[in-house]
Every structure is written in C-alpha cells, then in structure tokens.
Short mmCIF file of C-alpha atoms and ligand atoms in Angstrom, two decimals:
data_model
loop_
_atom_site.label_atom_id
_atom_site.label_comp_id
_atom_site.label_asym_id
_atom_site.label_seq_id
_atom_site.Cartn_x
_atom_site.Cartn_y
_atom_site.Cartn_z
CA MET V 1 114.33 -14.82 109.55
CA ARG V 2 114.87 -18.25 109.53
CA ARG V 3 113.71 -19.51 105.88
CA ILE V 4 111.65 -22.71 104.74
CA TYR V 5 113.33 -24.28 101.74
CA LEU V 6 111.03 -26.46 99.91
CA ASP V 7 112.56 -26.74 96.22
CA TYR V 8 114.49 -29.81 96.49
CA ALA V 9 113.90 -30.67 92.79
CA ALA V 10 116.06 -27.45 91.82
CA THR V 11 118.73 -28.34 94.05
CA THR V 12 119.41 -29.87 97.38
CA PRO V 13 121.69 -28.35 100.04
CA ILE V 14 124.94 -30.43 100.53
CA ASP V 15 124.59 -33.21 103.45
CA PRO V 16 127.08 -32.08 106.00
CA ARG V 17 128.65 -35.68 106.04
CA VAL V 18 129.50 -35.12 102.14
CA LEU V 19 131.08 -31.95 103.07
CA LYS V 20 133.12 -33.55 105.53
CA THR V 21 134.46 -36.37 103.13
CA MET V 22 135.27 -33.97 100.27
CA THR V 23 137.22 -31.61 102.43
CA PRO V 24 140.47 -33.50 102.53
CA TYR V 25 140.06 -33.76 98.49
CA LEU V 26 139.86 -29.95 98.42
CA ARG V 27 142.94 -29.28 100.69
CA SER V 28 145.86 -32.29 101.31
CA VAL V 29 145.10 -34.87 98.69
CA PHE V 30 145.20 -32.62 95.76
CA GLY V 31 147.11 -35.09 93.30
CA ASN V 32 146.05 -35.62 89.73
CA PRO V 33 144.66 -38.96 89.25
CA SER V 34 146.26 -39.50 85.96
CA SER V 35 150.01 -39.08 87.95
CA LEU V 36 151.87 -42.26 88.51
CA HIS V 37 153.02 -41.18 91.92
CA TYR V 38 151.88 -41.37 95.63
CA GLU V 39 149.51 -38.39 95.28
CA GLY V 40 148.30 -39.44 91.90
CA ILE V 41 147.34 -42.59 93.08
CA GLN V 42 145.41 -41.43 96.34
CA ALA V 43 143.37 -39.32 93.94
CA LYS V 44 143.06 -42.38 91.85
CA ASN V 45 141.70 -44.80 94.67
CA ALA V 46 139.28 -42.23 95.93
CA ILE V 47 137.58 -42.17 92.29
CA GLU V 48 137.45 -45.75 92.09
CA GLN V 49 135.81 -45.88 95.87
CA ALA V 50 133.41 -43.49 94.59
CA ARG V 51 132.69 -45.00 91.21
CA GLN V 52 131.67 -48.23 93.34
CA LYS V 53 129.50 -46.53 95.38
CA VAL V 54 127.11 -44.51 92.64
CA ALA V 55 127.35 -48.10 90.85
CA GLN V 56 125.77 -49.61 93.61
CA LEU V 57 123.21 -47.10 94.02
CA ILE V 58 121.67 -48.35 90.70
CA ALA V 59 122.85 -52.16 90.52
CA ALA V 60 125.37 -51.46 88.20
CA LYS V 61 128.93 -52.37 87.88
CA PRO V 62 131.70 -49.69 88.62
CA GLU V 63 133.31 -49.85 85.12
CA GLU V 64 129.39 -49.02 83.55
CA ILE V 65 130.00 -45.66 85.66
CA ILE V 66 131.09 -42.84 83.82
CA PHE V 67 131.46 -39.34 85.57
CA THR V 68 130.36 -36.01 83.80
CA SER V 69 130.05 -32.36 84.71
CA GLY V 70 126.06 -33.21 85.73
CA GLY V 71 122.66 -34.16 84.35
CA THR V 72 122.66 -32.02 81.49
CA GLU V 73 126.12 -33.26 80.06
CA SER V 74 125.11 -36.89 80.85
CA ASN V 75 121.79 -36.69 78.74
CA ASN V 76 123.83 -34.84 76.21
CA PHE V 77 126.42 -37.43 75.87
CA ALA V 78 123.35 -40.29 75.98
CA LEU V 79 121.78 -38.74 72.91
CA LYS V 80 124.39 -37.44 70.79
CA GLY V 81 126.81 -40.28 71.71
CA ILE V 82 124.40 -42.93 70.70
CA PHE V 83 123.56 -40.44 67.30
CA TYR V 84 127.03 -40.41 66.34
CA GLN V 85 127.85 -43.78 66.69
CA PHE V 86 125.53 -44.89 63.76
CA PRO V 87 126.77 -44.18 60.17
CA ARG V 88 125.58 -41.39 58.40
CA GLY V 89 121.79 -42.43 57.40
CA GLU V 90 117.87 -41.69 58.48
CA TYR V 91 117.04 -42.36 61.85
CA GLN V 92 114.72 -41.91 64.72
CA ILE V 93 114.42 -41.37 68.36
CA ILE V 94 111.45 -41.48 70.50
CA THR V 95 111.53 -39.41 73.71
CA SER V 96 108.58 -37.60 75.33
CA SER V 97 106.83 -34.29 75.54
CA ILE V 98 107.46 -33.77 79.02
CA GLU V 99 111.49 -34.42 79.21
CA HIS V 100 113.60 -31.83 80.79
CA HIS V 101 115.25 -29.08 78.62
CA ALA V 102 118.41 -30.93 78.68
CA ILE V 103 116.82 -33.49 76.21
CA LEU V 104 114.71 -31.54 74.75
CA GLU V 105 117.19 -29.35 73.23
CA PRO V 106 119.90 -31.97 72.28
CA CYS V 107 116.87 -33.60 70.56
CA LYS V 108 116.20 -30.54 68.89
CA PHE V 109 119.89 -30.43 67.61
CA LEU V 110 119.99 -33.73 66.33
CA GLU V 111 116.61 -32.58 64.09
CA SER V 112 118.88 -29.97 62.92
CA LEU V 113 121.16 -32.91 61.93
CA GLY V 114 118.42 -34.50 59.96
CA CYS V 115 117.16 -37.03 62.85
CA LYS V 116 113.61 -37.44 63.10
CA VAL V 117 112.53 -37.21 66.58
CA ILE V 118 108.90 -38.56 67.99
CA TYR V 119 107.72 -36.51 71.29
CA LEU V 120 105.10 -38.53 72.85
CA PRO V 121 101.99 -37.22 74.61
CA VAL V 122 101.33 -38.47 78.32
CA ASP V 123 97.79 -38.62 79.80
CA LYS V 124 96.29 -36.41 82.39
CA ASP V 125 98.00 -38.03 85.04
CA GLY V 126 101.25 -37.05 83.51
CA LEU V 127 102.14 -40.37 82.32
CA VAL V 128 103.19 -41.99 78.97
CA ASN V 129 101.58 -45.05 77.65
CA PRO V 130 104.04 -47.57 76.98
CA GLU V 131 101.92 -48.64 74.02
CA ASP V 132 102.75 -45.55 72.21
CA VAL V 133 106.39 -46.40 72.36
CA ARG V 134 105.50 -49.85 70.85
CA LYS V 135 103.23 -48.34 67.97
CA ASN V 136 106.32 -45.83 67.20
CA LEU V 137 109.29 -48.30 67.12
CA THR V 138 110.71 -48.92 63.53
CA SER V 139 113.87 -50.25 62.30
CA GLN V 140 115.39 -46.81 62.02
CA THR V 141 114.86 -45.94 65.83
CA ILE V 142 117.86 -45.99 67.33
CA LEU V 143 117.25 -44.36 70.47
CA VAL V 144 114.12 -44.17 72.97
CA SER V 145 114.82 -41.77 76.02
CA ILE V 146 111.87 -41.52 78.68
CA MET V 147 112.67 -39.87 81.97
CA HIS V 148 112.31 -41.98 84.93
CA ALA V 149 109.99 -39.39 86.67
CA ASN V 150 109.50 -35.67 85.85
CA ASN V 151 110.87 -32.68 87.77
CA GLU V 152 107.70 -30.67 87.53
CA MET V 153 104.92 -32.81 88.59
CA GLY V 154 106.70 -35.86 89.84
CA ALA V 155 104.75 -38.69 87.74
CA ILE V 156 106.90 -41.60 87.68
CA GLN V 157 106.85 -43.38 84.24
CA PRO V 158 106.47 -46.81 83.35
CA ILE V 159 110.07 -47.50 82.50
CA GLU V 160 110.39 -51.27 83.19
CA GLU V 161 107.31 -51.68 80.82
CA ILE V 162 108.72 -49.74 78.43
CA GLY V 163 112.15 -51.55 78.66
CA LYS V 164 110.38 -54.77 77.95
CA ILE V 165 108.71 -53.81 74.83
CA ILE V 166 112.05 -52.28 73.75
CA SER V 167 113.69 -55.72 74.54
CA GLU V 168 110.86 -57.84 72.45
CA PHE V 169 111.14 -55.27 69.47
CA LYS V 170 115.05 -55.92 69.36
CA GLN V 171 114.45 -59.78 69.52
CA LYS V 172 111.92 -60.05 67.12
CA ASN V 173 114.27 -58.38 64.39
CA ASN V 174 117.28 -59.32 65.65
CA LYS V 175 118.73 -56.20 66.66
CA SER V 176 121.24 -54.78 69.15
CA TYR V 177 119.39 -51.38 69.15
CA PRO V 178 117.55 -49.26 69.61
CA TYR V 179 119.16 -48.47 73.07
CA PHE V 180 116.98 -47.20 76.22
CA HIS V 181 118.08 -44.34 78.21
CA THR V 182 116.31 -42.66 81.02
CA ASP V 183 116.90 -39.34 82.63
CA ALA V 184 116.82 -40.26 86.42
CA VAL V 185 118.17 -37.12 87.64
CA GLN V 186 115.08 -36.60 90.09
CA THR V 187 114.95 -40.33 90.90
CA ALA V 188 118.72 -41.28 91.67
CA GLY V 189 118.92 -41.38 95.45
CA HIS V 190 115.17 -41.47 95.81
CA LEU V 191 113.68 -44.08 94.48
CA PRO V 192 115.10 -47.62 94.61
CA ILE V 193 116.78 -48.42 91.01
CA ASN V 194 118.00 -51.28 89.49
CA VAL V 195 119.01 -50.86 85.91
CA ASN V 196 118.80 -54.31 85.01
CA ASP V 197 115.15 -54.47 86.04
CA LEU V 198 114.53 -51.31 84.41
CA GLY V 199 115.78 -52.82 81.17
CA VAL V 200 118.02 -49.57 80.21
CA ASP V 201 121.37 -49.40 78.55
CA LEU V 202 121.80 -45.41 79.72
CA LEU V 203 120.92 -43.63 82.71
CA SER V 204 121.71 -40.08 83.68
CA MET V 205 122.22 -39.03 87.20
CA SER V 206 123.17 -35.74 89.11
CA ALA V 207 124.98 -35.29 92.32
CA HIS V 208 123.47 -31.83 93.21
CA LYS V 209 119.73 -33.41 93.19
CA LEU V 210 120.88 -35.67 96.20
CA TYR V 211 122.65 -33.78 98.81
CA GLY V 212 126.07 -33.93 96.74
CA PRO V 213 127.89 -31.09 95.23
CA LYS V 214 127.16 -29.31 92.04
CA GLY V 215 128.79 -29.73 88.77
CA ILE V 216 129.50 -33.57 88.71
CA GLY V 217 127.15 -36.10 87.50
CA ALA V 218 127.31 -39.85 85.93
CA LEU V 219 126.08 -41.25 83.07
CA TYR V 220 125.28 -45.01 83.06
CA LEU V 221 126.70 -47.29 80.03
CA LYS V 222 125.54 -50.99 79.89
CA LYS V 223 128.70 -52.99 79.45
CA GLY V 224 128.61 -53.41 75.38
CA VAL V 225 126.90 -50.43 74.65
CA LYS V 226 129.26 -48.39 72.11
CA ILE V 227 129.13 -44.48 72.76
CA LYS V 228 131.13 -41.87 70.88
CA PRO V 229 132.62 -39.30 73.04
CA PHE V 230 132.11 -35.33 72.92
CA MET V 231 135.09 -34.60 74.80
CA HIS V 232 137.98 -35.43 73.29
CA GLY V 233 141.53 -34.93 74.82
CA GLY V 234 143.02 -37.38 77.63
CA GLU V 235 142.08 -41.00 78.35
CA GLN V 236 140.10 -40.49 81.40
CA GLU V 237 136.78 -42.38 82.39
CA ASN V 238 138.08 -44.90 79.85
CA ASN V 239 138.88 -42.77 76.87
CA LEU V 240 135.18 -41.77 77.09
CA ARG V 241 135.16 -38.35 78.98
CA ALA V 242 138.26 -36.41 78.71
CA SER V 243 139.66 -33.57 81.79
CA THR V 244 141.11 -34.09 84.96
CA GLU V 245 138.50 -35.54 87.01
CA ASN V 246 136.92 -33.35 89.51
CA VAL V 247 138.13 -35.41 92.31
CA PRO V 248 136.44 -33.74 95.37
CA ALA V 249 133.31 -33.46 93.50
CA ILE V 250 133.39 -37.25 92.62
CA VAL V 251 134.25 -38.34 96.30
CA GLY V 252 131.13 -35.92 97.38
CA PHE V 253 128.95 -37.79 94.94
CA GLY V 254 130.19 -41.26 96.16
CA LYS V 255 129.47 -40.41 99.71
CA ALA V 256 126.00 -38.66 98.60
CA ALA V 257 125.19 -42.02 96.79
CA GLU V 258 126.28 -44.11 99.78
CA LEU V 259 124.19 -42.21 102.32
CA ALA V 260 120.99 -42.49 99.51
CA LYS V 261 121.51 -46.21 99.74
CA GLU V 262 121.39 -46.57 103.54
CA ASN V 263 118.37 -44.48 103.67
CA LEU V 264 116.35 -45.06 100.95
CA GLU V 265 113.63 -46.86 102.31
CA LYS V 266 113.02 -44.57 105.64
CA GLU V 267 113.57 -41.23 103.57
CA MET V 268 110.75 -42.44 100.81
CA LYS V 269 108.51 -43.39 103.56
CA TYR V 270 109.29 -40.03 105.90
CA LEU V 271 108.76 -37.83 102.51
CA THR V 272 105.72 -39.77 101.21
CA GLY V 273 103.91 -38.77 104.61
CA LEU V 274 105.03 -35.20 104.37
CA ARG V 275 103.93 -34.92 100.91
CA ASP V 276 100.75 -36.17 101.10
CA ASP V 277 99.82 -34.12 104.51
CA LEU V 278 100.74 -30.69 102.40
CA ILE V 279 98.80 -32.08 99.53
CA ASN V 280 95.59 -32.88 101.80
CA GLN V 281 95.98 -29.70 103.41
CA LEU V 282 96.12 -27.64 100.48
CA LEU V 283 93.39 -29.22 98.51
CA ASN V 284 91.27 -29.27 101.78
CA LYS V 285 91.27 -25.90 102.50
CA ILE V 286 91.81 -23.92 99.19
CA LYS V 287 88.44 -24.13 97.22
CA ASN V 288 89.33 -24.44 93.55
CA SER V 289 92.69 -25.79 93.87
CA GLN V 290 93.95 -29.45 91.95
CA LEU V 291 96.76 -31.68 92.14
CA ASN V 292 98.81 -31.83 88.76
CA GLY V 293 100.42 -35.30 88.43
CA HIS V 294 99.69 -38.97 89.41
CA SER V 295 98.65 -39.12 93.05
CA VAL V 296 99.80 -42.43 93.74
CA LYS V 297 102.64 -42.74 91.14
CA ARG V 298 104.49 -39.54 92.28
CA LEU V 299 107.85 -38.86 93.57
CA PRO V 300 107.89 -39.14 97.34
CA ASN V 301 108.88 -35.42 97.93
CA ASN V 302 106.76 -33.96 95.15
CA ILE V 303 103.90 -31.45 95.68
CA ASN V 304 102.34 -29.64 92.33
CA VAL V 305 99.01 -27.87 92.89
CA SER V 306 97.27 -25.45 90.72
CA ILE V 307 95.34 -22.73 92.53
CA GLY V 308 92.56 -21.65 90.33
CA GLY V 309 92.26 -17.45 89.79
CA ILE V 310 95.97 -16.59 90.98
CA GLU V 311 99.36 -16.85 88.90
CA GLY V 312 101.78 -18.99 90.13
CA GLU V 313 104.07 -16.34 90.11
CA ALA V 314 102.70 -13.94 92.67
CA MET V 315 102.33 -16.68 95.03
CA LEU V 316 105.72 -17.66 94.86
CA VAL V 317 106.97 -13.91 95.69
CA SER V 318 104.53 -13.56 98.27
CA LEU V 319 105.73 -16.78 99.81
CA ASP V 320 109.64 -15.80 99.26
CA LEU V 321 108.92 -12.73 101.29
CA LYS V 322 107.77 -15.03 104.01
CA GLY V 323 110.64 -16.68 104.23
CA ILE V 324 109.45 -19.82 101.73
CA ALA V 325 111.34 -20.99 98.63
CA CYS V 326 109.22 -22.89 96.12
CA SER V 327 108.80 -22.95 92.17
CA THR V 328 106.23 -22.60 89.46
CA GLY V 329 104.84 -24.25 86.79
CA SER V 330 105.74 -21.48 84.59
CA ALA V 331 109.00 -20.42 82.67
CA CYS V 332 109.75 -16.66 82.01
CA SER V 333 111.05 -16.35 78.72
CA SER V 334 111.56 -13.21 76.85
CA ASN V 335 109.60 -11.54 79.40
CA ILE V 336 106.60 -13.39 78.40
CA LEU V 337 105.16 -15.69 81.43
CA LYS V 338 104.04 -18.76 79.72
CA PRO V 339 103.02 -22.18 81.18
CA SER V 340 105.72 -24.90 81.00
CA HIS V 341 105.59 -27.44 78.64
CA VAL V 342 105.25 -29.60 81.05
CA MET V 343 101.54 -28.19 82.37
CA MET V 344 100.57 -27.84 79.00
CA ALA V 345 101.11 -31.53 78.02
CA LEU V 346 98.71 -32.01 81.14
CA GLY V 347 96.40 -30.62 79.02
CA LEU V 348 95.55 -27.98 81.75
CA GLU V 349 93.54 -24.89 80.54
CA PRO V 350 96.42 -22.00 80.54
CA GLU V 351 94.90 -20.04 83.54
CA ILE V 352 95.11 -23.35 85.57
CA ALA V 353 98.55 -24.19 84.46
CA HIS V 354 99.55 -20.46 85.10
CA GLY V 355 98.52 -21.28 88.76
CA SER V 356 100.62 -23.97 89.50
CA LEU V 357 102.88 -23.87 92.31
CA ARG V 358 105.51 -26.71 93.25
CA PHE V 359 106.82 -27.74 96.42
CA THR V 360 109.71 -30.19 96.72
CA LEU V 361 110.46 -31.68 100.21
CA GLY V 362 113.60 -33.17 101.33
CA ARG V 363 115.83 -34.85 104.10
CA PHE V 364 115.98 -31.67 106.32
CA THR V 365 112.35 -30.81 105.83
CA ARG V 366 110.29 -30.68 108.87
CA LYS V 367 106.44 -31.37 109.52
CA SER V 368 106.19 -28.04 111.39
CA GLU V 369 107.77 -26.03 107.97
CA ILE V 370 104.75 -27.71 105.92
CA ASP V 371 101.95 -26.38 108.71
CA LEU V 372 103.92 -23.08 108.66
CA THR V 373 103.98 -23.08 104.85
CA VAL V 374 99.91 -23.78 104.65
CA LYS V 375 99.62 -20.87 107.18
CA ASN V 376 101.36 -18.23 105.34
CA LEU V 377 99.79 -19.56 102.06
CA LEU V 378 96.42 -19.52 103.00
CA PRO V 379 96.28 -15.28 103.60
CA ILE V 380 98.08 -15.08 100.35
CA VAL V 381 95.58 -16.74 98.14
CA GLU V 382 92.82 -14.91 99.74
CA ARG V 383 94.33 -11.59 99.20
CA LEU V 384 95.62 -12.30 95.79
CA ARG V 385 92.10 -13.72 94.55
CA LYS V 386 90.69 -10.22 95.80
CA ILE V 387 92.92 -8.47 93.49
CA SER V 388 92.61 -11.28 90.34
CA PRO V 389 90.49 -10.25 87.36
CA LEU V 390 89.77 -14.08 87.35
CA LYS V 391 86.62 -15.34 88.68
CA VAL V 392 86.98 -17.95 91.04
CA ILE V 393 83.66 -20.01 91.38
C1 PLP E 401 115.04 -34.28 84.92
C2 PLP E 401 115.98 -33.19 84.98
N1 PLP E 401 117.12 -33.79 84.07
C3 PLP E 401 118.43 -32.98 83.99
C4 PLP E 401 118.60 -32.10 84.71
C5 PLP E 401 119.64 -31.43 84.83
O1 PLP E 401 120.83 -31.46 85.60
P1 PLP E 401 122.20 -30.74 85.93
O2 PLP E 401 121.61 -29.38 87.03
O3 PLP E 401 123.09 -31.57 86.94
O4 PLP E 401 122.70 -30.36 84.74
C6 PLP E 401 117.67 -31.40 86.03
C7 PLP E 401 117.81 -30.33 86.68
O5 PLP E 401 117.10 -29.55 87.23
C8 PLP E 401 116.41 -32.15 85.90
O6 PLP E 401 115.38 -32.23 86.63
#
C-alpha cells in the first residue's frame, strides 16, 4: 500500500538533494573540524558554509548562529542560558500556555530553582494578546519566550508586536533586558523570518522540520547578548557549545535551509491552497466539525479540526490502517488519554478537544492525497459515530 504522510509537523522526510549534499561528509570528508590539517580544514569550511545558509534563512549574521542537537536543546539553551547569566536573585520569565514541552519543561525546572514563570493565556483562536505581555513586564523580567507558531493548531503569534513592546519597555527603563526568545521550530523554512523585524534576541530552529536530518538544530543569538553555555568541554561554536560538530548533519541543515529559502514563497502558496481545500472539504462534508486555531493567521500547512462525538485516536488508528498518517490533539500519559494543553488552552470542551485531528502537509503532498484522505475519513467518521456513546446533533 502506498502510504499518505500528513504529519509533517512531527517531522519531514529528508529531501533527496539534502541527502546527496550530506553523503560525502558521511564517507570521504570525515575530518574533525578542530584539526589543523587538510581534512580538518575541509570539515571546518563545510560548517562555515552551512552556517551562512542557516543565517541567511532568518536574515542573521553567520556568527550569530550556534549549532545544537535540535529544537529542544536550542530552547533549553535559551531559557537556562539566559537565567544562569544573571547573578542569584528574584527573576521572572514570561511565556505562553501553548508552548511546546521543550519550553514548558525547562520553565518548570527554572521554577524549581525559584524563578517565577508567567504563562499567558491565548484567545479562542490560539493567539497571545501582546498587551498581556506589556501588563506583566516588571523590573524582574529577564526573558520573554513566545513561540512563533504553534505546532498543534498552527496559530502564528504576534511576535513583531511583542518585540516592539519589549523594546519600548527596555528603552523606558534604560535596561538591556528582558531578552526576547521565540521558538521558531515550526516556522523556520516555512514562513519568511527576519530576526531584526521580529525584534528577537534568540530564536530556536530544528533541521528535521524543514527536510533536513534529525539531531541538528540551531540557536540564533543576537550579537552582544550574553549566554551561559551548559555544555562544557572543547571550544567549539565560539566556546558556547562544546563537542565535536556533527558535520554531515550541519551540512544537511545548510542545504535544507538554502532550499527552503529558494522555494519559500512558492511553497507557502502551494501549501495554503492545499490546506484551505482540505479544511473546506472537511468542514463542508462532516457535520458538527470545527477548525481549531486562527483561520488566517495560520501555518500554511496546518489543518486541525475537531469532529464531534468521536475521539481523535480512534480516527487516527482507522486512518493509519488505510495507509494515512496524521496526528491528534491528545497525549497519552500514564495510560490516560487527556486532551493536550494546547487544545485546553483554546477553551474547548473536553469532548471537542478529544475529537481533534491534525493533518500537516508538506513539500511532497499532492492534491490527490488530500482527496483520498477525505474519501477515507468520511466512512470512518460515520462508522465511529454509530458506535460512539456521545450524541452528535
Ligand atoms: C514548536 C516546537 N518546539 C520544539 C520542538 C522540539 O524540536 P526537536 O525535535 O528538534 O528537539 C518541536 C518538535 O516537535 C516543536 O514542534
């Protein structure tokens, strides 16, 4: 059975052009970039070329890019690295209630060290209100971390407006902080990003969300912003991230960033068309269904719908048996199926949150796959509703 993969937000397949670029670095070009001989210099040059391409993707300078092992490390580095930079004292971080666990868990950890963390709510469309940031800024706020776009329901956050508010606050109080971080794991390579326009000091990226390899990411750190490294060892990455560089993965990330930049506008347009087609088909053909997350301020590839009266997991498993891969808005923890924190933050009733299904499209998705997905989903919904204890009006 030829499978249909509609879970690009979880991870993307590696682009064949990326793999081709990486291959020599897995075979003949194997030197340690810290070595002074020819093999080392070859590897070092490859890293610097990749750094330039990753920097170009977000309009940063190459020296502002630190390679990490992925989005999770970049987020941990940003939050803990800024916190540790400050002397012992009473501090506050502002974030949102819809962040990925790779932000929420480091926040929890910092709370255990005595840092106060404020979790801003979102409106019914999944958007943070920039005025809530303004209201919560105090002299103790060292960092604001708000994601660029949400991985579950795709809402694109008002990062530029928040950046302006923070900048005004800093100017008024004549301070160099709070610093502003955004988790751009779902947007780097998918939306145009200019770190200067966004007004961010730190930004997280991950290669496996943009057709690059897994286990490689980057943190953008604005020139002049000080951060404490938490990997100590060699002097790699300008003394900020010790360990021999993952050269093949870095080269792959560079190629993936280059391809993403080249095709950005075209891909956004293509995916937005497919996305709206799938949203319209689902909402028109399935009664008692609704779109989760803002309909326009939305990632071009994200469709998150709740289908009343059925659990998302039941639909996911049935679709999987038909050869279609998607995701749900629930998380299975300790054998209890509970709606995700993101679905709950939207204010959805638990039954509606449980009925959430996420399709995320990508570079290799075709219109015929959208139609086949709908064709397969309709009888699944009908069958599951017949056996559901929940009433559907
Ligand atoms: C918004 C967001 N942040 C962080 C991560 C973690 O990235 P990584 O898998 O590279 O550690 C993900 C991955 O799903 C994500 O969607």
